[in-house]
mmCIF file of N, CA and C in Angstrom:
data_model
loop_
_atom_site.group_PDB
_atom_site.id
_atom_site.type_symbol
_atom_site.label_atom_id
_atom_site.label_comp_id
_atom_site.label_asym_id
_atom_site.label_seq_id
_atom_site.Cartn_x
_atom_site.Cartn_y
_atom_site.Cartn_z
ATOM 1 N N MET D 1449 5.483 -29.319 92.846
ATOM 2 C CA MET D 1449 4.484 -28.645 93.317
ATOM 3 C C MET D 1449 4.605 -27.584 92.805
ATOM 4 N N LYS D 1450 5.493 -26.742 92.633
ATOM 5 C CA LYS D 1450 5.248 -25.010 91.594
ATOM 6 C C LYS D 1450 4.474 -25.464 90.498
ATOM 7 N N LYS D 1451 4.809 -26.626 89.951
ATOM 8 C CA LYS D 1451 3.488 -26.627 88.239
ATOM 9 C C LYS D 1451 2.404 -26.757 88.775
ATOM 10 N N VAL D 1452 2.114 -27.504 89.814
ATOM 11 C CA VAL D 1452 0.535 -27.215 90.248
ATOM 12 C C VAL D 1452 0.346 -26.019 90.469
ATOM 13 N N PHE D 1453 0.860 -25.144 91.255
ATOM 14 C CA PHE D 1453 0.512 -23.938 91.437
ATOM 15 C C PHE D 1453 0.574 -23.145 89.986
ATOM 16 N N LEU D 1454 1.434 -23.204 89.206
ATOM 17 C CA LEU D 1454 1.088 -22.189 88.144
ATOM 18 C C LEU D 1454 0.159 -22.971 86.902
ATOM 19 N N ILE D 1455 -0.311 -23.904 87.280
ATOM 20 C CA ILE D 1455 -1.363 -24.623 86.681
ATOM 21 C C ILE D 1455 -2.644 -23.801 87.312
ATOM 22 N N LEU D 1456 -2.651 -23.671 88.371
ATOM 23 C CA LEU D 1456 -4.005 -22.901 88.958
ATOM 24 C C LEU D 1456 -4.186 -21.888 88.902
ATOM 25 N N ALA D 1457 -2.872 -21.299 88.596
ATOM 26 C CA ALA D 1457 -2.842 -19.469 88.619
ATOM 27 C C ALA D 1457 -3.018 -19.668 87.266
ATOM 28 N N LEU D 1458 -2.467 -19.708 86.466
ATOM 29 C CA LEU D 1458 -3.159 -20.297 84.994
ATOM 30 C C LEU D 1458 -4.732 -20.432 84.763
ATOM 31 N N LEU D 1459 -5.299 -21.329 85.241
ATOM 32 C CA LEU D 1459 -6.603 -21.833 85.261
ATOM 33 C C LEU D 1459 -7.353 -20.295 86.030
ATOM 34 N N GLY D 1460 -7.199 -19.929 87.057
ATOM 35 C CA GLY D 1460 -7.971 -19.030 87.601
ATOM 36 C C GLY D 1460 -7.794 -17.734 86.758
ATOM 37 N N LEU D 1461 -6.869 -17.151 86.039
ATOM 38 C CA LEU D 1461 -6.474 -16.540 85.384
ATOM 39 C C LEU D 1461 -7.253 -16.797 84.234
ATOM 40 N N ILE D 1462 -7.517 -17.475 83.578
ATOM 41 C CA ILE D 1462 -8.080 -17.703 82.542
ATOM 42 C C ILE D 1462 -9.708 -17.666 82.658
ATOM 43 N N THR D 1463 -9.924 -18.039 83.757
ATOM 44 C CA THR D 1463 -11.416 -18.121 84.056
ATOM 45 C C THR D 1463 -12.245 -17.266 84.219
ATOM 46 N N SER D 1464 -11.430 -16.559 85.208
ATOM 47 C CA SER D 1464 -11.533 -14.966 85.639
ATOM 48 C C SER D 1464 -11.841 -14.136 84.643
ATOM 49 N N CYS D 1465 -11.049 -14.166 83.501
ATOM 50 C CA CYS D 1465 -11.237 -12.868 82.140
ATOM 51 C C CYS D 1465 -13.060 -13.092 81.926
ATOM 52 N N SER D 1466 -13.681 -12.559 81.285
ATOM 53 C CA SER D 1466 -14.868 -12.474 80.970
ATOM 54 C C SER D 1466 -14.941 -11.319 79.603
ATOM 55 N N LEU D 1467 -15.365 -12.168 78.524
ATOM 56 C CA LEU D 1467 -15.793 -12.004 77.185
ATOM 57 C C LEU D 1467 -16.588 -10.640 77.274
ATOM 58 N N ASP D 1468 -17.644 -10.515 77.938
ATOM 59 C CA ASP D 1468 -18.619 -9.044 78.020
ATOM 60 C C ASP D 1468 -17.503 -7.894 78.295
ATOM 61 N N ASP D 1469 -17.581 -6.670 77.586
ATOM 62 C CA ASP D 1469 -16.952 -5.575 77.564
ATOM 63 C C ASP D 1469 -18.087 -4.799 78.615
ATOM 64 N N ASP D 1470 -17.423 -4.596 79.777
ATOM 65 C CA ASP D 1470 -18.472 -3.946 80.997
ATOM 66 C C ASP D 1470 -17.425 -2.823 81.138
ATOM 67 N N ARG D 1471 -16.443 -2.305 80.514
ATOM 68 C CA ARG D 1471 -16.028 -0.772 80.188
ATOM 69 C C ARG D 1471 -16.761 0.464 80.075
ATOM 70 N N VAL D 1472 -17.133 1.350 80.716
ATOM 71 C CA VAL D 1472 -17.439 2.807 80.210
ATOM 72 C C VAL D 1472 -16.891 3.221 78.430
ATOM 73 N N GLN D 1473 -17.520 3.233 78.125
ATOM 74 C CA GLN D 1473 -16.964 3.884 76.477
ATOM 75 C C GLN D 1473 -17.613 5.614 76.693
ATOM 76 N N ILE D 1474 -16.127 5.921 75.937
ATOM 77 C CA ILE D 1474 -16.196 7.493 76.396
ATOM 78 C C ILE D 1474 -15.770 8.041 74.649
ATOM 79 N N ASN D 1475 -16.431 9.128 73.968
ATOM 80 C CA ASN D 1475 -16.713 9.617 73.162
ATOM 81 C C ASN D 1475 -15.936 10.923 73.414
ATOM 82 N N TYR D 1476 -15.125 11.650 72.160
ATOM 83 C CA TYR D 1476 -14.842 13.172 72.440
ATOM 84 C C TYR D 1476 -15.288 14.193 71.285
ATOM 85 N N GLU D 1477 -15.813 14.885 71.502
ATOM 86 C CA GLU D 1477 -16.404 16.008 71.449
ATOM 87 C C GLU D 1477 -15.958 17.365 71.108
ATOM 88 N N LEU D 1478 -15.993 18.290 69.818
ATOM 89 C CA LEU D 1478 -15.602 19.666 70.009
ATOM 90 C C LEU D 1478 -16.212 20.560 70.224
ATOM 91 N N GLN D 1479 -15.790 21.523 71.595
ATOM 92 C CA GLN D 1479 -16.832 22.182 72.235
ATOM 93 C C GLN D 1479 -16.681 24.108 72.025
ATOM 94 N N PRO D 1480 -17.717 24.670 71.316
ATOM 95 C CA PRO D 1480 -17.005 25.906 70.585
ATOM 96 C C PRO D 1480 -16.587 26.876 72.116
ATOM 97 N N VAL D 1481 -15.967 27.632 71.799
ATOM 98 C CA VAL D 1481 -15.388 28.839 72.735
ATOM 99 C C VAL D 1481 -16.561 30.014 73.148
ATOM 100 N N VAL D 1482 -17.024 30.095 74.177
ATOM 101 C CA VAL D 1482 -17.754 31.214 73.880
ATOM 102 C C VAL D 1482 -17.571 33.112 74.758
ATOM 103 N N ASP D 1483 -16.187 32.581 75.550
ATOM 104 C CA ASP D 1483 -15.755 33.292 75.988
ATOM 105 C C ASP D 1483 -14.317 33.173 76.558
ATOM 106 N N TYR D 1484 -13.337 34.423 76.695
ATOM 107 C CA TYR D 1484 -12.111 34.312 77.169
ATOM 108 C C TYR D 1484 -11.848 35.649 77.605
ATOM 109 N N GLU D 1485 -10.420 35.206 78.520
ATOM 110 C CA GLU D 1485 -9.815 36.686 78.765
ATOM 111 C C GLU D 1485 -7.892 36.663 78.642
ATOM 112 N N LEU D 1486 -7.668 37.572 78.053
ATOM 113 C CA LEU D 1486 -6.353 37.186 77.611
ATOM 114 C C LEU D 1486 -6.247 38.925 77.949
ATOM 115 N N PRO D 1487 -4.241 38.735 78.280
ATOM 116 C CA PRO D 1487 -4.464 40.345 78.552
ATOM 117 C C PRO D 1487 -4.083 41.104 77.235
ATOM 118 N N ASP D 1488 -4.327 42.988 77.435
ATOM 119 C CA ASP D 1488 -3.972 43.839 76.581
ATOM 120 C C ASP D 1488 -2.745 43.513 75.640
ATOM 121 N N THR D 1489 -1.454 43.155 76.299
ATOM 122 C CA THR D 1489 -0.047 43.017 75.775
ATOM 123 C C THR D 1489 0.652 41.755 76.796
ATOM 124 N N LEU D 1490 1.074 41.023 75.795
ATOM 125 C CA LEU D 1490 2.161 39.974 76.442
ATOM 126 C C LEU D 1490 3.778 40.556 76.582
ATOM 127 N N VAL D 1491 3.925 39.660 77.717
ATOM 128 C CA VAL D 1491 5.670 40.034 77.557
ATOM 129 C C VAL D 1491 6.412 38.949 77.578
ATOM 130 N N TRP D 1492 7.462 39.326 76.512
ATOM 131 C CA TRP D 1492 8.514 37.876 76.115
ATOM 132 C C TRP D 1492 8.818 37.367 77.155
ATOM 133 N N GLY D 1493 8.555 35.812 76.778
ATOM 134 C CA GLY D 1493 9.253 34.810 78.033
ATOM 135 C C GLY D 1493 8.441 35.140 79.153
ATOM 136 N N GLN D 1494 7.232 35.407 79.528
ATOM 137 C CA GLN D 1494 6.222 35.451 80.387
ATOM 138 C C GLN D 1494 5.219 33.921 79.846
ATOM 139 N N ARG D 1495 4.825 33.426 81.235
ATOM 140 C CA ARG D 1495 4.239 32.525 81.088
ATOM 141 C C ARG D 1495 2.494 32.812 81.668
ATOM 142 N N TYR D 1496 1.764 32.732 80.723
ATOM 143 C CA TYR D 1496 0.384 32.629 81.258
ATOM 144 C C TYR D 1496 -0.782 31.791 81.374
ATOM 145 N N ASN D 1497 -1.859 31.780 82.302
ATOM 146 C CA ASN D 1497 -3.108 30.728 81.755
ATOM 147 C C ASN D 1497 -3.942 31.543 81.826
ATOM 148 N N PHE D 1498 -4.259 31.477 80.304
ATOM 149 C CA PHE D 1498 -5.409 31.991 79.874
ATOM 150 C C PHE D 1498 -7.206 31.467 80.110
ATOM 151 N N LYS D 1499 -7.657 32.430 80.909
ATOM 152 C CA LYS D 1499 -9.089 31.588 81.274
ATOM 153 C C LYS D 1499 -10.018 31.492 80.038
ATOM 154 N N ILE D 1500 -10.740 30.224 79.738
ATOM 155 C CA ILE D 1500 -11.610 29.880 78.501
ATOM 156 C C ILE D 1500 -12.893 29.094 79.031
ATOM 157 N N ARG D 1501 -13.984 29.806 78.225
ATOM 158 C CA ARG D 1501 -15.043 29.108 79.039
ATOM 159 C C ARG D 1501 -15.555 28.949 77.457
ATOM 160 N N TYR D 1502 -16.306 28.008 78.197
ATOM 161 C CA TYR D 1502 -17.349 27.006 76.896
ATOM 162 C C TYR D 1502 -18.481 26.139 77.860
ATOM 163 N N VAL D 1503 -19.449 26.077 76.689
ATOM 164 C CA VAL D 1503 -20.655 25.658 77.443
ATOM 165 C C VAL D 1503 -20.796 23.843 77.287
ATOM 166 N N SER D 1504 -21.177 23.329 78.524
ATOM 167 C CA SER D 1504 -21.287 22.034 78.506
ATOM 168 C C SER D 1504 -22.549 21.574 78.375
ATOM 169 N N PRO D 1505 -22.927 20.708 77.292
ATOM 170 C CA PRO D 1505 -24.036 20.609 76.846
ATOM 171 C C PRO D 1505 -25.174 19.067 77.442
ATOM 172 N N THR D 1506 -24.321 18.411 78.724
ATOM 173 C CA THR D 1506 -24.834 17.348 79.234
ATOM 174 C C THR D 1506 -24.295 17.224 80.496
ATOM 175 N N SER D 1507 -24.690 16.446 81.623
ATOM 176 C CA SER D 1507 -24.258 16.223 82.563
ATOM 177 C C SER D 1507 -22.994 14.783 82.722
ATOM 178 N N CYS D 1508 -22.711 14.204 81.242
ATOM 179 C CA CYS D 1508 -21.879 13.450 80.974
ATOM 180 C C CYS D 1508 -20.606 13.900 80.417
ATOM 181 N N ASN D 1509 -20.832 15.490 79.987
ATOM 182 C CA ASN D 1509 -19.495 15.856 79.699
ATOM 183 C C ASN D 1509 -18.540 16.198 80.366
ATOM 184 N N TYR D 1510 -17.517 16.436 80.495
ATOM 185 C CA TYR D 1510 -16.519 16.709 81.222
ATOM 186 C C TYR D 1510 -15.283 17.548 79.898
ATOM 187 N N PHE D 1511 -14.515 18.000 80.591
ATOM 188 C CA PHE D 1511 -12.981 18.722 80.067
ATOM 189 C C PHE D 1511 -12.316 17.743 79.823
ATOM 190 N N TYR D 1512 -11.712 17.697 78.648
ATOM 191 C CA TYR D 1512 -10.575 16.843 78.202
ATOM 192 C C TYR D 1512 -9.491 17.323 77.726
ATOM 193 N N ASP D 1513 -9.196 17.705 76.962
ATOM 194 C CA ASP D 1513 -7.960 18.722 76.640
ATOM 195 C C ASP D 1513 -8.137 19.560 75.603
ATOM 196 N N PHE D 1514 -7.345 20.619 75.872
ATOM 197 C CA PHE D 1514 -7.102 21.693 74.392
ATOM 198 C C PHE D 1514 -6.477 20.726 73.108
ATOM 199 N N ASP D 1515 -6.969 21.064 72.184
ATOM 200 C CA ASP D 1515 -6.257 21.254 70.740
ATOM 201 C C ASP D 1515 -6.017 22.129 70.233
ATOM 202 N N TYR D 1516 -3.977 22.637 69.949
ATOM 203 C CA TYR D 1516 -3.624 23.792 69.969
ATOM 204 C C TYR D 1516 -2.782 23.561 68.795
ATOM 205 N N ALA D 1517 -3.016 24.519 67.818
ATOM 206 C CA ALA D 1517 -2.424 24.332 66.479
ATOM 207 C C ALA D 1517 -1.559 25.571 65.863
ATOM 208 N N ARG D 1518 -0.280 25.451 65.618
ATOM 209 C CA ARG D 1518 0.150 26.655 65.302
ATOM 210 C C ARG D 1518 0.327 27.100 63.958
ATOM 211 N N GLN D 1519 0.327 28.511 62.995
ATOM 212 C CA GLN D 1519 0.808 28.476 62.120
ATOM 213 C C GLN D 1519 0.880 29.912 61.668
ATOM 214 N N ASP D 1520 2.598 29.789 62.035
ATOM 215 C CA ASP D 1520 3.169 31.023 61.889
ATOM 216 C C ASP D 1520 3.146 31.755 63.402
ATOM 217 N N SER D 1521 2.386 33.401 63.789
ATOM 218 C CA SER D 1521 2.333 33.660 64.686
ATOM 219 C C SER D 1521 0.964 33.620 64.871
ATOM 220 N N THR D 1522 0.201 32.684 64.588
ATOM 221 C CA THR D 1522 -1.552 32.350 64.408
ATOM 222 C C THR D 1522 -1.582 31.206 65.531
ATOM 223 N N ARG D 1523 -2.482 31.065 66.451
ATOM 224 C CA ARG D 1523 -2.853 29.898 67.403
ATOM 225 C C ARG D 1523 -3.929 29.727 67.329
ATOM 226 N N LEU D 1524 -4.204 28.585 66.805
ATOM 227 C CA LEU D 1524 -6.069 27.952 66.617
ATOM 228 C C LEU D 1524 -5.864 27.211 68.083
ATOM 229 N N ILE D 1525 -7.104 27.415 68.923
ATOM 230 C CA ILE D 1525 -7.164 26.529 69.855
ATOM 231 C C ILE D 1525 -8.554 25.965 69.964
ATOM 232 N N TYR D 1526 -8.693 24.525 70.329
ATOM 233 C CA TYR D 1526 -9.757 24.340 70.287
ATOM 234 C C TYR D 1526 -9.707 23.210 71.746
ATOM 235 N N VAL D 1527 -11.580 23.277 72.225
ATOM 236 C CA VAL D 1527 -11.581 22.553 73.303
ATOM 237 C C VAL D 1527 -12.057 21.278 72.988
ATOM 238 N N PHE D 1528 -11.661 20.132 73.493
ATOM 239 C CA PHE D 1528 -12.653 19.289 73.616
ATOM 240 C C PHE D 1528 -12.982 18.415 74.731
ATOM 241 N N GLU D 1529 -14.264 17.757 74.365
ATOM 242 C CA GLU D 1529 -14.811 17.123 76.094
ATOM 243 C C GLU D 1529 -15.071 16.026 75.455
ATOM 244 N N GLY D 1530 -14.727 15.084 77.053
ATOM 245 C CA GLY D 1530 -14.484 13.490 76.846
ATOM 246 C C GLY D 1530 -16.307 13.201 77.173
ATOM 247 N N VAL D 1531 -17.144 12.734 76.415
ATOM 248 C CA VAL D 1531 -18.706 12.331 76.899
ATOM 249 C C VAL D 1531 -18.603 10.518 76.976
ATOM 250 N N TYR D 1532 -19.329 10.399 78.323
ATOM 251 C CA TYR D 1532 -19.561 9.094 78.908
ATOM 252 C C TYR D 1532 -20.753 8.453 78.119
ATOM 253 N N GLU D 1533 -20.549 7.678 77.094
ATOM 254 C CA GLU D 1533 -22.230 6.881 76.332
ATOM 255 C C GLU D 1533 -22.482 5.841 77.470
ATOM 256 N N GLU D 1534 -24.193 5.914 77.005
ATOM 257 C CA GLU D 1534 -24.549 5.247 77.351
ATOM 258 C C GLU D 1534 -24.625 5.345 79.117
ATOM 259 N N GLU D 1535 -24.761 6.480 79.714
ATOM 260 C CA GLU D 1535 -25.099 6.940 81.058
ATOM 261 C C GLU D 1535 -26.276 7.575 80.807
ATOM 262 N N MET D 1536 -27.100 7.650 82.337
ATOM 263 C CA MET D 1536 -28.138 8.860 82.313
ATOM 264 C C MET D 1536 -27.515 10.189 82.321
ATOM 265 N N CYS D 1537 -27.753 10.602 81.317
ATOM 266 C CA CYS D 1537 -27.482 12.039 81.517
ATOM 267 C C CYS D 1537 -28.539 13.204 81.565
ATOM 268 N N THR D 1538 -28.267 14.702 82.071
ATOM 269 C CA THR D 1538 -29.302 15.283 81.517
ATOM 270 C C THR D 1538 -28.632 16.193 80.548
ATOM 271 N N ASP D 1539 -29.248 17.277 80.035
ATOM 272 C CA ASP D 1539 -29.112 18.551 79.312
ATOM 273 C C ASP D 1539 -28.900 19.607 80.135
ATOM 274 N N THR D 1540 -27.457 20.188 79.910
ATOM 275 C CA THR D 1540 -27.246 21.404 81.037
ATOM 276 C C THR D 1540 -26.832 22.336 79.713
ATOM 277 N N PRO D 1541 -27.502 22.889 78.802
ATOM 278 C CA PRO D 1541 -26.895 23.679 77.990
ATOM 279 C C PRO D 1541 -26.349 25.409 78.636
ATOM 280 N N THR D 1542 -26.443 25.302 79.867
ATOM 281 C CA THR D 1542 -26.412 26.782 80.511
ATOM 282 C C THR D 1542 -25.164 26.846 81.919
ATOM 283 N N ASP D 1543 -24.486 25.146 81.621
ATOM 284 C CA ASP D 1543 -23.657 25.408 82.518
ATOM 285 C C ASP D 1543 -22.181 25.636 82.003
ATOM 286 N N THR D 1544 -21.706 27.085 82.581
ATOM 287 C CA THR D 1544 -20.394 27.452 81.518
ATOM 288 C C THR D 1544 -19.519 27.127 82.337
ATOM 289 N N VAL D 1545 -18.436 26.558 81.881
ATOM 290 C CA VAL D 1545 -17.064 25.981 82.492
ATOM 291 C C VAL D 1545 -15.694 26.370 81.994
ATOM 292 N N SER D 1546 -15.654 26.894 82.985
ATOM 293 C CA SER D 1546 -14.155 27.268 82.868
ATOM 294 C C SER D 1546 -12.935 26.576 82.722
ATOM 295 N N VAL D 1547 -12.181 26.708 82.071
ATOM 296 C CA VAL D 1547 -10.983 25.732 82.084
ATOM 297 C C VAL D 1547 -9.723 26.839 81.649
ATOM 298 N N TYR D 1548 -8.211 26.644 82.051
ATOM 299 C CA TYR D 1548 -7.071 27.174 81.876
ATOM 300 C C TYR D 1548 -6.160 26.607 81.042
ATOM 301 N N LEU D 1549 -5.711 27.658 79.798
ATOM 302 C CA LEU D 1549 -4.994 27.464 78.985
ATOM 303 C C LEU D 1549 -3.638 27.635 79.057
ATOM 304 N N PRO D 1550 -2.453 26.946 79.211
ATOM 305 C CA PRO D 1550 -1.258 27.639 79.791
ATOM 306 C C PRO D 1550 -0.301 28.267 78.802
ATOM 307 N N PHE D 1551 0.079 28.788 78.481
ATOM 308 C CA PHE D 1551 0.860 29.811 77.096
ATOM 309 C C PHE D 1551 2.216 30.739 77.983
ATOM 310 N N GLU D 1552 3.123 30.595 76.596
ATOM 311 C CA GLU D 1552 4.301 30.645 77.026
ATOM 312 C C GLU D 1552 4.603 32.016 75.861
ATOM 313 N N THR D 1553 5.204 32.973 76.284
ATOM 314 C CA THR D 1553 5.653 33.658 75.056
ATOM 315 C C THR D 1553 6.770 33.693 74.990
ATOM 316 N N ARG D 1554 7.115 33.379 73.625
ATOM 317 C CA ARG D 1554 8.043 32.248 73.103
ATOM 318 C C ARG D 1554 8.882 33.187 71.774
ATOM 319 N N TYR D 1555 8.241 34.385 71.260
ATOM 320 C CA TYR D 1555 8.478 34.689 70.140
ATOM 321 C C TYR D 1555 7.927 36.189 70.348
ATOM 322 N N ASN D 1556 9.013 37.204 69.780
ATOM 323 C CA ASN D 1556 8.784 38.468 69.721
ATOM 324 C C ASN D 1556 8.033 39.570 68.786
ATOM 325 N N TYR D 1557 7.125 38.714 68.025
ATOM 326 C CA TYR D 1557 5.651 39.068 67.478
ATOM 327 C C TYR D 1557 4.348 39.267 68.208
ATOM 328 N N ASP D 1558 3.554 40.307 67.274
ATOM 329 C CA ASP D 1558 1.661 40.113 67.944
ATOM 330 C C ASP D 1558 1.861 38.643 67.687
ATOM 331 N N TYR D 1559 0.799 38.119 68.613
ATOM 332 C CA TYR D 1559 -0.091 37.011 68.730
ATOM 333 C C TYR D 1559 -1.382 36.336 68.366
ATOM 334 N N ILE D 1560 -1.473 36.169 67.576
ATOM 335 C CA ILE D 1560 -3.321 35.984 66.739
ATOM 336 C C ILE D 1560 -4.015 34.624 67.182
ATOM 337 N N PHE D 1561 -4.876 34.985 68.436
ATOM 338 C CA PHE D 1561 -5.416 33.831 68.637
ATOM 339 C C PHE D 1561 -6.595 33.431 68.026
ATOM 340 N N LYS D 1562 -6.755 32.442 68.136
ATOM 341 C CA LYS D 1562 -8.292 31.784 67.091
ATOM 342 C C LYS D 1562 -8.732 30.886 68.310
ATOM 343 N N PHE D 1563 -10.024 31.305 68.515
ATOM 344 C CA PHE D 1563 -10.622 30.357 69.446
ATOM 345 C C PHE D 1563 -12.004 29.674 68.547
ATOM 346 N N TYR D 1564 -12.040 28.615 68.329
ATOM 347 C CA TYR D 1564 -13.284 27.829 67.679
ATOM 348 C C TYR D 1564 -14.614 28.009 68.635
ATOM 349 N N ALA D 1565 -14.982 28.519 67.579
ATOM 350 C CA ALA D 1565 -16.656 29.067 68.040
ATOM 351 C C ALA D 1565 -17.518 28.159 67.776
ATOM 352 N N GLY D 1566 -17.615 27.126 66.968
ATOM 353 C CA GLY D 1566 -18.545 26.502 66.564
ATOM 354 C C GLY D 1566 -18.469 26.502 64.386
ATOM 355 N N GLU D 1567 -19.672 25.823 63.901
ATOM 356 C CA GLU D 1567 -19.393 25.936 62.399
ATOM 357 C C GLU D 1567 -20.539 26.429 62.040
ATOM 358 N N ASP D 1568 -20.525 27.406 60.505
ATOM 359 C CA ASP D 1568 -21.674 27.926 60.224
ATOM 360 C C ASP D 1568 -22.427 26.982 59.104
ATOM 361 N N GLU D 1569 -23.684 27.531 58.503
ATOM 362 C CA GLU D 1569 -24.174 26.114 57.777
ATOM 363 C C GLU D 1569 -23.589 25.663 56.798
ATOM 364 N N ASN D 1570 -22.615 25.753 56.658
ATOM 365 C CA ASN D 1570 -22.038 25.459 54.878
ATOM 366 C C ASN D 1570 -20.821 23.946 56.069
ATOM 367 N N GLY D 1571 -20.839 24.298 57.948
ATOM 368 C CA GLY D 1571 -19.643 23.101 57.838
ATOM 369 C C GLY D 1571 -18.724 24.058 58.323
ATOM 370 N N GLU D 1572 -17.991 25.041 57.815
ATOM 371 C CA GLU D 1572 -17.084 25.820 57.821
ATOM 372 C C GLU D 1572 -16.793 26.019 59.116
ATOM 373 N N ASP D 1573 -15.618 25.847 59.810
ATOM 374 C CA ASP D 1573 -15.265 26.064 61.304
ATOM 375 C C ASP D 1573 -15.183 27.839 61.504
ATOM 376 N N LEU D 1574 -15.521 28.272 62.446
ATOM 377 C CA LEU D 1574 -16.097 29.931 62.696
ATOM 378 C C LEU D 1574 -15.077 30.189 63.916
ATOM 379 N N PHE D 1575 -14.785 31.125 64.079
ATOM 380 C CA PHE D 1575 -13.268 31.755 64.864
ATOM 381 C C PHE D 1575 -13.329 32.885 65.213
ATOM 382 N N ILE D 1576 -13.209 33.025 66.855
ATOM 383 C CA ILE D 1576 -13.382 34.125 67.281
ATOM 384 C C ILE D 1576 -11.619 34.484 67.668
ATOM 385 N N THR D 1577 -11.490 36.397 66.771
ATOM 386 C CA THR D 1577 -9.798 36.185 66.726
ATOM 387 C C THR D 1577 -9.313 37.470 67.336
ATOM 388 N N ASP D 1578 -8.143 37.206 68.054
ATOM 389 C CA ASP D 1578 -8.014 38.627 69.236
ATOM 390 C C ASP D 1578 -6.359 38.355 68.689
ATOM 391 N N THR D 1579 -5.477 39.787 68.352
ATOM 392 C CA THR D 1579 -4.282 40.006 68.035
ATOM 393 C C THR D 1579 -4.097 40.668 69.376
ATOM 394 N N ILE D 1580 -2.846 40.182 70.024
ATOM 395 C CA ILE D 1580 -2.375 40.605 71.127
ATOM 396 C C ILE D 1580 -0.875 40.658 70.925
ATOM 397 N N PRO D 1581 -0.072 42.352 71.213
ATOM 398 C CA PRO D 1581 1.101 42.259 71.160
ATOM 399 C C PRO D 1581 1.689 41.799 71.459
ATOM 400 N N VAL D 1582 3.304 41.936 71.746
ATOM 401 C CA VAL D 1582 4.434 41.308 72.509
ATOM 402 C C VAL D 1582 4.862 42.614 72.976
ATOM 403 N N LYS D 1583 5.320 42.771 74.076
ATOM 404 C CA LYS D 1583 6.464 44.125 74.493
ATOM 405 C C LYS D 1583 7.788 42.841 75.148
ATOM 406 N N GLY D 1584 8.943 43.925 74.393
ATOM 407 C CA GLY D 1584 9.925 43.307 74.807
ATOM 408 C C GLY D 1584 10.562 42.503 76.228
#
């Protein structure tokens, strides 16, 4: 009896699997930062949530995550969005999205924040740069 049940279960599993891929395709895009809010000074050991704003180009875009790179005292910050492909999307070039970047001051030196702001005509990355001093 157990063998019959096992064979029926396996047959049901095999026939229920479809070779058609009905999953939604998602791609990821880098979005330029248009504005941000940072304090005038940072306090060593303090945690912050920096408000970052960017424009989401279509209704199929959604905030995915930050990419954050360190180079000594410089922090390179990029905003990534997921994009649902093959969906009926509408252009929304005026929809500004606010997201929050968690940050902890771990070092007692001035931080240089470089927010990705798009590319120039040569395809080189452009950044909005701000230097924030740290108080001990």
